[in-house]
Coordinates of C-alpha atoms in Angstrom, one line a residue:
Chain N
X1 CA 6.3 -7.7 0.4
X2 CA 8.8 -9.0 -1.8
X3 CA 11.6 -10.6 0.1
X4 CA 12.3 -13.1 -3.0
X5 CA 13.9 -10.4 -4.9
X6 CA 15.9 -8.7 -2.5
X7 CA 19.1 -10.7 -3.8
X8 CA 19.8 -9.3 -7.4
X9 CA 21.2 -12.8 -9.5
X10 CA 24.5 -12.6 -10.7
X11 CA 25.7 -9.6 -9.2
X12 CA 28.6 -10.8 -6.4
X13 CA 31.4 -9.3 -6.7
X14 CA 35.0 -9.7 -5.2
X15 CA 38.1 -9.1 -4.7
X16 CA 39.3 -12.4 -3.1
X17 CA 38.6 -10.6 0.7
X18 CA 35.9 -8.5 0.4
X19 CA 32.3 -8.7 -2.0
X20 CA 29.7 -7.4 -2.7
X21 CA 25.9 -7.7 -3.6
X22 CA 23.3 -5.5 -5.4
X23 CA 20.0 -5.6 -3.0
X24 CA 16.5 -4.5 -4.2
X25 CA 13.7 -3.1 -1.5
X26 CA 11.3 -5.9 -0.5
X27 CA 8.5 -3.0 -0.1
X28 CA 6.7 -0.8 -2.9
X29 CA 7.6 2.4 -1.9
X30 CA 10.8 4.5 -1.1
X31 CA 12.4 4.5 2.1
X32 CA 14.5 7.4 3.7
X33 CA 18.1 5.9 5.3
X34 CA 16.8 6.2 8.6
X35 CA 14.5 3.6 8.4
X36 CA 17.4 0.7 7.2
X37 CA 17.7 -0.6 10.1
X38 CA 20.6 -3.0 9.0
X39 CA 21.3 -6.1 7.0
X40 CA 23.9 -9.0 7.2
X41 CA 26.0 -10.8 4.0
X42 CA 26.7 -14.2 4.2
X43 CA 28.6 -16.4 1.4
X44 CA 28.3 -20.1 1.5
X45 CA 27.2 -19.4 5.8
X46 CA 30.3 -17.2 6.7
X47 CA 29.3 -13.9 7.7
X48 CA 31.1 -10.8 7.1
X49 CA 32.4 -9.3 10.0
X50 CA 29.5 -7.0 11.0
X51 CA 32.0 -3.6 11.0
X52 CA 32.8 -4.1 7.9
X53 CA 29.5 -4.1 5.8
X54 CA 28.4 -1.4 4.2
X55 CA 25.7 0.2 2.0
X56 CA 26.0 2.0 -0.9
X57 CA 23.4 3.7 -2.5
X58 CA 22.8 6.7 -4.3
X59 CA 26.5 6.8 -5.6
X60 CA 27.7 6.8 -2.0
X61 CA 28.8 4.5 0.9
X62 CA 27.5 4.3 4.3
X63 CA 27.6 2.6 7.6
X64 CA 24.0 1.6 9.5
X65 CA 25.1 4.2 11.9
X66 CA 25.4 6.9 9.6
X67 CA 22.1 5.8 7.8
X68 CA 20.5 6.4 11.4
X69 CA 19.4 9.6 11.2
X70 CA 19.5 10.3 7.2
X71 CA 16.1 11.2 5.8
X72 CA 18.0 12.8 2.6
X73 CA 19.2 9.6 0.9
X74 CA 16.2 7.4 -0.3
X75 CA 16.1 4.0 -1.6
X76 CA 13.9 3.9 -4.7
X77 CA 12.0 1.1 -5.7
X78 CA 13.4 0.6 -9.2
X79 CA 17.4 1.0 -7.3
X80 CA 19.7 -1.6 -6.1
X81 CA 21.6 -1.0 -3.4
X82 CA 24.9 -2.3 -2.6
X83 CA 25.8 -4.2 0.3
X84 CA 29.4 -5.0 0.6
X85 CA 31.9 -6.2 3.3
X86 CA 34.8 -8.6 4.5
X87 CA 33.9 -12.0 3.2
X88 CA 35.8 -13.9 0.5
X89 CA 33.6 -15.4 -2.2
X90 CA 35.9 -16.9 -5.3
X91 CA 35.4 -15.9 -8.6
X92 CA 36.6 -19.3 -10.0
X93 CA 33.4 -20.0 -11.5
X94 CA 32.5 -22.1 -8.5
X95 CA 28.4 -21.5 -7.0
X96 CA 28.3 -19.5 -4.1
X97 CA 25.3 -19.0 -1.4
X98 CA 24.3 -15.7 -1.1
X99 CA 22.8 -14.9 2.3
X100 CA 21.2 -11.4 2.7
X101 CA 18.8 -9.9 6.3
X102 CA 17.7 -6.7 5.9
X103 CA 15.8 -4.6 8.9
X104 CA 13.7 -2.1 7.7
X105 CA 11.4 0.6 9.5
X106 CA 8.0 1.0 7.7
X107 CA 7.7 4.6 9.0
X108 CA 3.9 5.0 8.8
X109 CA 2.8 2.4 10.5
X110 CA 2.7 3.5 14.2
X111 CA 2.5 0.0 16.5
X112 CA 2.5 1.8 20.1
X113 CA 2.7 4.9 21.6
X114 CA 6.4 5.6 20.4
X115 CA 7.0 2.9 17.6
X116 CA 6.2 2.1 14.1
X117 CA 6.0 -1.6 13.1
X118 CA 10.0 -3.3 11.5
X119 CA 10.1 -6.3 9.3
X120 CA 12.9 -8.3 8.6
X121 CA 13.4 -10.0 5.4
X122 CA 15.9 -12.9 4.4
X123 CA 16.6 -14.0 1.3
X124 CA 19.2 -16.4 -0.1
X125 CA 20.0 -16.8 -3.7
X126 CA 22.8 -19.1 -5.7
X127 CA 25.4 -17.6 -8.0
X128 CA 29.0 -17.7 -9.1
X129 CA 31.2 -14.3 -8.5
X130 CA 32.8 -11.8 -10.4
X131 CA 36.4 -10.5 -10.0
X132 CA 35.9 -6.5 -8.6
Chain B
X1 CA -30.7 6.1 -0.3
X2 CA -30.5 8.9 -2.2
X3 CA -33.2 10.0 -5.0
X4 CA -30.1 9.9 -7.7
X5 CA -28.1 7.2 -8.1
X6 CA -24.6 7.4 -8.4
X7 CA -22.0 6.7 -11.4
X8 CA -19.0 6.0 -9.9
X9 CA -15.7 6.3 -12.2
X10 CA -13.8 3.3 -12.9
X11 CA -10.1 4.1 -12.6
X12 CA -7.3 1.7 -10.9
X13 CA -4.2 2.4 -8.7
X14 CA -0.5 1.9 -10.3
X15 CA 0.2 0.0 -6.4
X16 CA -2.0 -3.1 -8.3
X17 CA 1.1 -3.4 -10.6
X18 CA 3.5 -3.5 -7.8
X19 CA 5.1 -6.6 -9.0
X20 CA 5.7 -5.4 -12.4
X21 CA 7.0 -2.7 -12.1
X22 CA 9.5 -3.6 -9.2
X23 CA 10.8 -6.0 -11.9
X24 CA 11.4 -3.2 -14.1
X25 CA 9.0 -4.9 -16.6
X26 CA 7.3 -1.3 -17.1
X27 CA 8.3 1.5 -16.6
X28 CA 5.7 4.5 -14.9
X29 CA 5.8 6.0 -18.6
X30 CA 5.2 2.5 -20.0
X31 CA 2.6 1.3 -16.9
X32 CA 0.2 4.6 -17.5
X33 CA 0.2 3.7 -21.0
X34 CA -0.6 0.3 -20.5
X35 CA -3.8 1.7 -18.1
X36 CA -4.8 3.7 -21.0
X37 CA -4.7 1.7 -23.7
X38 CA -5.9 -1.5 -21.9
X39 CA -9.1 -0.1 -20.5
X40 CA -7.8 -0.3 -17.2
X41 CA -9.3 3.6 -16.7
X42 CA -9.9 6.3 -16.9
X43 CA -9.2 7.1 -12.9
X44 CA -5.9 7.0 -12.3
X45 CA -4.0 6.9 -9.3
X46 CA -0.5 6.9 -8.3
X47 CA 1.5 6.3 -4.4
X48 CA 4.0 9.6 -4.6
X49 CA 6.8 7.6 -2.9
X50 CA 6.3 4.7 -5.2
X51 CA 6.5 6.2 -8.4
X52 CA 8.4 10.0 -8.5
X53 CA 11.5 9.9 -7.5
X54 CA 12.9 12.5 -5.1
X55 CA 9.2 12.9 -3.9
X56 CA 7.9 14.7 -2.5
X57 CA 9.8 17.3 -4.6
X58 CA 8.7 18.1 -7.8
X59 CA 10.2 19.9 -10.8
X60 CA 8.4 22.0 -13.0
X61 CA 9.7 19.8 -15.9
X62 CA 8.6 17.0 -14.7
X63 CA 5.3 18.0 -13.7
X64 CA 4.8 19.2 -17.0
X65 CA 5.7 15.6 -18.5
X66 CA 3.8 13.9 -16.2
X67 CA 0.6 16.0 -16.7
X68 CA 0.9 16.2 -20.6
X69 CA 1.8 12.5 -21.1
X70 CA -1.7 11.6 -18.7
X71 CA -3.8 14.1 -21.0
X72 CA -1.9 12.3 -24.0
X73 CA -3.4 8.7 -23.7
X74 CA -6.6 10.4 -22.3
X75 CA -6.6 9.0 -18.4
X76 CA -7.9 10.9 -15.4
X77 CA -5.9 11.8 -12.4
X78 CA -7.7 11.1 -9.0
X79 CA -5.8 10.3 -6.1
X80 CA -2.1 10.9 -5.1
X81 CA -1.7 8.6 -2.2
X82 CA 0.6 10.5 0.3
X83 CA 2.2 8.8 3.8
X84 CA 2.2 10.0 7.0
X85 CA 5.4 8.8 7.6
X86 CA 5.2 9.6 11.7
X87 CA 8.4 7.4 12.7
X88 CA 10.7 8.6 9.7
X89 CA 13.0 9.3 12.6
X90 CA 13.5 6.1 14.3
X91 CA 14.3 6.9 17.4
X92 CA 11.7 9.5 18.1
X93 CA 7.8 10.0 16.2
X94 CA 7.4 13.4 14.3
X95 CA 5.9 16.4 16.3
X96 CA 3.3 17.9 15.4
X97 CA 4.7 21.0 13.2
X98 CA 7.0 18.7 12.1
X99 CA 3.7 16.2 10.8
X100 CA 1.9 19.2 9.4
X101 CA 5.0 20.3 7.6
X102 CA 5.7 17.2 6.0
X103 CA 1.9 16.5 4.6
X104 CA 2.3 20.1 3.7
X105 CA 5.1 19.4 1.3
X106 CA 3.2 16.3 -0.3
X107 CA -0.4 17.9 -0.8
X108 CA 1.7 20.5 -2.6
X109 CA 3.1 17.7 -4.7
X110 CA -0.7 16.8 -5.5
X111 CA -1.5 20.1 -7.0
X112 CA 1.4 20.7 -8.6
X113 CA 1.1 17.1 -10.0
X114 CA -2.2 17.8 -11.1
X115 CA -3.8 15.2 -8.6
X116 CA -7.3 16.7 -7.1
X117 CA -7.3 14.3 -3.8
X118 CA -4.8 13.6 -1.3
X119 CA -4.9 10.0 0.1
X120 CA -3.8 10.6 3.6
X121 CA -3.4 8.2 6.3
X122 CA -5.2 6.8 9.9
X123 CA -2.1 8.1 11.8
X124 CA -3.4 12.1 11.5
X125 CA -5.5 12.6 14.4
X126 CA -8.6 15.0 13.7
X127 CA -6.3 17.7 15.2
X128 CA -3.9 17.3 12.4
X129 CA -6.9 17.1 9.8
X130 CA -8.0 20.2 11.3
X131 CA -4.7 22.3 10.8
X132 CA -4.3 20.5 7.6
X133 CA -8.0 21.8 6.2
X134 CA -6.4 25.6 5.4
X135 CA -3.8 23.9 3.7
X136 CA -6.0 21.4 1.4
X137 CA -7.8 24.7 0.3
X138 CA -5.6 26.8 -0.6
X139 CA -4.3 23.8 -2.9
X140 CA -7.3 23.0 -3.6
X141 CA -6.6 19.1 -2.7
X142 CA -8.9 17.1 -1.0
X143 CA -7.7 15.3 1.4
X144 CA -8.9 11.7 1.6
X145 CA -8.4 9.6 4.4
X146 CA -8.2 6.5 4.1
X147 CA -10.2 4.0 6.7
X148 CA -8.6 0.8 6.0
X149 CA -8.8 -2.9 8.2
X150 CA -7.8 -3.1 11.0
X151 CA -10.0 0.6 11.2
X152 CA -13.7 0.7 9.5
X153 CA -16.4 3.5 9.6
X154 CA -17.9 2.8 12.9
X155 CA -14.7 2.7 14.7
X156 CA -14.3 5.2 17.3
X157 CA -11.5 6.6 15.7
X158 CA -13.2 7.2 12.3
X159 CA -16.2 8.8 13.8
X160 CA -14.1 10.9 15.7
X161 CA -12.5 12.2 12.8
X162 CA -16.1 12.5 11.0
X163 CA -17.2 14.4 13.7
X164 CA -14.5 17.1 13.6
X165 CA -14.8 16.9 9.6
X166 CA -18.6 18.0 10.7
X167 CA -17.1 20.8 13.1
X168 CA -14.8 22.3 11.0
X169 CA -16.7 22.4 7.8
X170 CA -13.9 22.2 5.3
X171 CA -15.0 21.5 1.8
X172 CA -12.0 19.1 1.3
X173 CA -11.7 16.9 4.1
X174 CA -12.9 14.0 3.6
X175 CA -12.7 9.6 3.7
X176 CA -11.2 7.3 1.2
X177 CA -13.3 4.1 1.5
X178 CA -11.0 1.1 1.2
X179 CA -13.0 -2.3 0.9
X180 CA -10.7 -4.6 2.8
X181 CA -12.5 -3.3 5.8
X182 CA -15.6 -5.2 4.8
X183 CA -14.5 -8.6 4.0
X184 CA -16.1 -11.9 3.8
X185 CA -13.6 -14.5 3.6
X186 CA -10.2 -15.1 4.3
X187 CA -8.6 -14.7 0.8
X188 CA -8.4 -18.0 -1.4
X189 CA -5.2 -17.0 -3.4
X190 CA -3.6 -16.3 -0.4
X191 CA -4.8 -20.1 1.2
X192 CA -3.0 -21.4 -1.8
X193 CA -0.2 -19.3 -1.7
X194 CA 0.4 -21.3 2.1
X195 CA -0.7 -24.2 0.7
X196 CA 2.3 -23.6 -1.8
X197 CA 4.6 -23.2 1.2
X198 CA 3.5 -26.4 3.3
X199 CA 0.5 -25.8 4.6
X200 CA -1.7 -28.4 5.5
X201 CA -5.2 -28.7 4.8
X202 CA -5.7 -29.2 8.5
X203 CA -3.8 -25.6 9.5
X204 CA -5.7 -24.1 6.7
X205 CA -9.0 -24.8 7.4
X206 CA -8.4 -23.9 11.2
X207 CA -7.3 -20.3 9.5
X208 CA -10.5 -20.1 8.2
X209 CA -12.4 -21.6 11.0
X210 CA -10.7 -18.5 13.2
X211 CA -11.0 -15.7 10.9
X212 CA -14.8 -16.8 10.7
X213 CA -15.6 -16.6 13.9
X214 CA -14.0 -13.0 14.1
X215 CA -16.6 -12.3 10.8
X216 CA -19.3 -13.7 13.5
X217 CA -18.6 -11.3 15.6
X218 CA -17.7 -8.4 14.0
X219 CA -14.7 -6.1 13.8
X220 CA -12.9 -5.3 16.8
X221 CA -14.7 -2.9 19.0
X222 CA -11.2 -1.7 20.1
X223 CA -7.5 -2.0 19.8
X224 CA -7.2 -4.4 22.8
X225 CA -9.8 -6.6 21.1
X226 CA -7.4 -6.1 18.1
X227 CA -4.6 -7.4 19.8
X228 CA -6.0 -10.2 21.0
X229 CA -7.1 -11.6 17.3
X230 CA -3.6 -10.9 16.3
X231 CA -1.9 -12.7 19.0
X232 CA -4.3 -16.0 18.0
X233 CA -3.3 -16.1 14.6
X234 CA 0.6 -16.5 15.6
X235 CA -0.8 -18.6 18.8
X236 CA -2.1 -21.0 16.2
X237 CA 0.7 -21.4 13.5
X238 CA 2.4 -22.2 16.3
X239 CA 0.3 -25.1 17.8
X240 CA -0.3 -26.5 14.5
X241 CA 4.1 -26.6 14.5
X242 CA 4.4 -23.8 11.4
X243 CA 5.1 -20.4 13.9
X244 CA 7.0 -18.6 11.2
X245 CA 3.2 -18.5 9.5
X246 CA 1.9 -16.9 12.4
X247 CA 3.0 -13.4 11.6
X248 CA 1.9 -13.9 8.6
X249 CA -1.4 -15.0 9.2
X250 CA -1.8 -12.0 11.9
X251 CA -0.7 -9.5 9.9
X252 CA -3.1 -10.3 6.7
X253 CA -6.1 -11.9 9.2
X254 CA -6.5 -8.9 10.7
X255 CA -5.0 -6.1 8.9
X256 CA -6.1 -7.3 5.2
X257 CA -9.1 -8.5 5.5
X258 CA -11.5 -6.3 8.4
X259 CA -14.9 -8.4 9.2
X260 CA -17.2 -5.4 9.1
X261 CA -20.3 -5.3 7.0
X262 CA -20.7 -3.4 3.7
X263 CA -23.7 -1.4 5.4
X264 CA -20.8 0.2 7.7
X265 CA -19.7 2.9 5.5
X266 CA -23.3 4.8 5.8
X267 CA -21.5 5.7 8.8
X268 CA -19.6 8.0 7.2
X269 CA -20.8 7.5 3.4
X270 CA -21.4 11.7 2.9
X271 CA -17.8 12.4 3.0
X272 CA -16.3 9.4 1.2
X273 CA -15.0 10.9 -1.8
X274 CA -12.6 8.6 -3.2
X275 CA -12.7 4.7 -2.8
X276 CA -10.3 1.9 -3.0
X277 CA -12.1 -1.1 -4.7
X278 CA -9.6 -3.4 -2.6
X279 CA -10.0 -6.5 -3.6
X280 CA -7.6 -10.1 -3.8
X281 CA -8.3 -12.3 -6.0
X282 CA -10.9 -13.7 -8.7
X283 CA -12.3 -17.0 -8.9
X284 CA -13.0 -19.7 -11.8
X285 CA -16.4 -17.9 -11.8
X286 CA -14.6 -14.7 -12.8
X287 CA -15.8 -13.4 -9.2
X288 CA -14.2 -11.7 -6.5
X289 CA -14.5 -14.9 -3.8
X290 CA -13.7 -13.2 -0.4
X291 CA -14.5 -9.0 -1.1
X292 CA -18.3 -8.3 -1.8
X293 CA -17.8 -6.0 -4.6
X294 CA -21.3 -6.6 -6.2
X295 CA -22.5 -5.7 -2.4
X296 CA -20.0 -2.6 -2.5
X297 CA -20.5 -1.3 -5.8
X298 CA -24.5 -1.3 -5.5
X299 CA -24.0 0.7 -1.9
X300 CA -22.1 3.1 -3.9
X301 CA -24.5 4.1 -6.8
X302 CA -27.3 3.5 -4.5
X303 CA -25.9 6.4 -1.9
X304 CA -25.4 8.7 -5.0
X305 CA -21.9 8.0 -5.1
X306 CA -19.8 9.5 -8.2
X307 CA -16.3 9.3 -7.2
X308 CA -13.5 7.3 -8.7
X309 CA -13.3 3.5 -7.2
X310 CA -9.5 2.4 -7.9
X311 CA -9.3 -1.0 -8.5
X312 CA -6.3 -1.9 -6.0
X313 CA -5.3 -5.8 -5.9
X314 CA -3.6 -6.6 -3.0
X315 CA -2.8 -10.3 -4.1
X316 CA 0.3 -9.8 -5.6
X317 CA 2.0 -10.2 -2.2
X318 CA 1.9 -13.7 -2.7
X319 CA 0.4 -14.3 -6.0
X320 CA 3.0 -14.9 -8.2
X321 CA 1.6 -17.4 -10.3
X322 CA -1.2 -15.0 -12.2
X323 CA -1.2 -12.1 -13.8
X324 CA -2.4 -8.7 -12.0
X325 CA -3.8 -7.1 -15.6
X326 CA -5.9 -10.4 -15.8
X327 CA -7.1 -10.4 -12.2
X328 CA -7.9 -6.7 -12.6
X329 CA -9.4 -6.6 -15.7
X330 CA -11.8 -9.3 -14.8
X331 CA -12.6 -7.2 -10.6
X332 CA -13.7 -3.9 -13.3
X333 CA -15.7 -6.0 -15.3
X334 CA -17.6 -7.2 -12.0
X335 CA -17.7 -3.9 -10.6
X336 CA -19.5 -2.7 -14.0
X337 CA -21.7 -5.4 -13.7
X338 CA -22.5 -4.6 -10.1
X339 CA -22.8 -0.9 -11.4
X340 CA -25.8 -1.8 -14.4
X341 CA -27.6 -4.6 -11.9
X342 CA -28.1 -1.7 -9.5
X343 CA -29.5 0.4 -12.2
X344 CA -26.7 2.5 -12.9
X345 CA -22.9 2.6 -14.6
X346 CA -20.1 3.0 -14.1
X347 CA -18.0 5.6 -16.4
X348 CA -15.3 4.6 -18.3
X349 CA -15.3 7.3 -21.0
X350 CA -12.2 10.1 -19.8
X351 CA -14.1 13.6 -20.6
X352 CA -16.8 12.6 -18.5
X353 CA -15.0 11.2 -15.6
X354 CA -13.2 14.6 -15.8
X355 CA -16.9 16.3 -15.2
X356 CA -18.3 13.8 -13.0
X357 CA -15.0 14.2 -10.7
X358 CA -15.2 17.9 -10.9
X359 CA -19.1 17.7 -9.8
X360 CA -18.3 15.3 -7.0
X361 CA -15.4 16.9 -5.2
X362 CA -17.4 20.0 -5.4
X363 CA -20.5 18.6 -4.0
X364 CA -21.8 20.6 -0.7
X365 CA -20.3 20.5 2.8
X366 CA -22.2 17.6 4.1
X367 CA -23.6 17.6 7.6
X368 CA -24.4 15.0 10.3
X369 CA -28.4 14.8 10.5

């Protein structure tokens, strides 16, 4: 696993209310949408407001209930995703705290009778914003 | 033992280079040339969700590519590892046409790819091997399961599978060999890497005091037994005040390294025809400290063995302070070594891995005695 990359640097991005951050898969291989679970954005330990976030990959945006039961949009290894909702982060050139959780479903490894094994990763990273 | 002794085929898996690649330091063109040129062949094998995008679909173009640029730098295709990915929907596991359907799609991504073995993985029951068997043959894939810690070759599960393997008769089922079943030591590399996180010599050497005694004893005789290991590794990072080790600890204690002996795999040794040479580190001794590879290698050639062993280094998980083409370069060089003490080689030139392969995957039905 690779959870200390799953924050890209220097990517956050707002527009004064909402931002945004490019994610990288902690895991070698591609995942369908089904198996993220979900992830939280936090900037300097305010959350976004849990409806709001969304993930954009593939050149389109999604909520973790629509990503539920999508096995046609994968998440390469080499892509970032983007994870995006309501949370101010200034782009006055000030350092911000980038807080990121991601849920994931590692679909081949089958824990009991009806369930495969989850992990969830947390990284946090340091960076100043951009305006969107 | 055999009368001939084998030559296994020194290749390497692209997973090794996880880390590199993830950091878009190489790119799969760039990485397979790097194998080449570098020595790091002439097997070569490749995780179909790692590395093609869109797998397991395939384009003829890119096929093409992909096989011409491998012939180009003069590498050998072995393995395609596919995924039995039996909880893609997360609320509900696959059924079984469902399963069969979506291996179906991936071994047709081998062939088509060029790959002549299949990794496939513990969650396909020997049913699911069975109906798969018609399948591998008419792509003429093997399919290569893989029995990999917390599993070995004695487990019930593996001889179950062995058994119907024996039933059903099908040229290309058949066992991928992964060496972090047969372990000797909780990795060193990774004892640093907690050491770099806060570990204290105390916790650490009570890791290693409780992954020994499992060695003691053997690997679990069940998945209760399992279980229990598990749950002591997170029982102790937590009495020693560190608990958000424990997972940790469980998951690579018992899942990474598997405390069976390297004489296990006669168990099933007929039909392993492709081998992961798992290893996790190498010492200032330029030696593998915690796999027995010299052990593993001379098992090999003495059985007759002639497959391809893919160097896959699991350290970069949580080595970050070495390089993987080092590390690797330096596990070959003691599996060659291992391969000439035991009176034998192992190939590195890519025309004869290419015949050796050919012979080997087309060696006889093998039978129980």
């Amino acid at each position: 696993m690779i959870p200390d990359r799953i924050i890209e640097q220097g990517t956050l991005t707002s527009n004064g209310s909402r931002s945004s951050v490019e994610v990288r898969i902690p895991w070698y291989r591609a995942l369908p949408g089904s198996c993220i679970a979900g992830a939280t954005l936090s900037i300097d330990g305010i959350p976004a407001d849990p409806g709001s976030v969304r993930w954009g990959m593939n050149g389109k945006e999604f909520t973790f209930d629509e990503l539920r039961d999508n096995t046609d949009e994968w998440w390469f290894p080499l892509d970032s995703a983007v994870l995006s909702g309501d949370v101010p982060a200034a782009a006055d050139g000030s350092e911000h705290t980038v807080d990121v959780d991601l849920t994931l479903y590692i679909p081949y490894i089958v824990i009991s009778e009806n369930e495969v094994l989850h992990i969830e990763e947390h990284d946090t990273k340091t960076m100043k914003a951009v305006n969107a | 033992m055999t009368e001939t002794l084998g030559t296994p085929i020194q290749g390497v898996t692209l997973y090794s280079f996880t880390r590199a690649s993830h950091q878009r330091e190489y790119d799969l063109e760039a990485l397979i040339r790097k194998v080449a040129a570098d020595g790091y062949g002439p097997g070569l094998e490749i995780i179909g969700f790692s590395s093609f995008r869109g797998f397991p679909a395939i384009d003829d173009s890119f096929a093409g590519w992909f096989k011409d640029l491998v012939a180009e730098v003069g590498l050998t295709q072995t393995s395609l590892a596919v995924n039995a990915d039996i909880g893609i929907h997360r609320d509900r596991l696959l059924d079984q046409d469902e399963l069969i359907e979506y291996m179906r799609l991936q071994i047709e991504a081998a062939a088509k790819l060029g790959f002549p073995i299949a990794r496939v993985q513990i969650s396909l029951t020997p049913d699911s091997m069975e109906q798969l068997a018609p399948i591998a043959e008419k792509n003429d894939v093997t399919l290569a399961l893989e029995v990999h810690a917390d599993q070995y070759a004695s487990h019930p599960r593996i001889l179950a599978l062995r058994d119907r393997y024996e039933k059903v008769g099908s040229p290309r089922l058949a066992f991928t060999a992964d060496w972090g079943a047969t372990v000797t030591g909780f990795a060193p590399s990774l004892l640093e890497a907690y050491r770099r996180r806060g570990a204290s010599e105390d916790l650490l050497a009570q890791v290693v005091d409780l992954w020994n005694g499992y060695y003691a004893e053997g690997p679990p005789a069940n998945q209760q037994v399992h279980g229990q290991r598990f749950g002591s590794f997170i029982g102790l990072a937590a009495r020693n005040g560190r608990p958000e080790l424990g997972i940790d600890f469980a998951i690579n204690g018992t899942g990474l390294f598997g405390p069976a002996r390297v004489e296990d795999w006669l168990e099933i040794m007929p039909w392993v025809r492709h081998v992961h040479g798992k290893f996790f580190g190498i010492d200032e001794n330029h030696e593998e400290p915690s796999v027995p590879v010299r052990d593993l290698v001379k098992l090999l050639v003495e059985n007759g063995y002639s497959g391809a062993i893919s160097s896959e280094y699991e350290g970069w998980h949580w080595n970050h302070w070495q390089s993987p083409f080092d590390i690797i370069r330096d596990e070959q060089a003691v599996q060659r070594s291992a391969a000439s003490n035991a009176g034998s080689r192992m190939i590195t030139d890519n025309a004869e891995a290419k015949r050796v392969l050919a012979a080997h995957l087309a060696a006889p039905v093998p039978h129980l005695n």
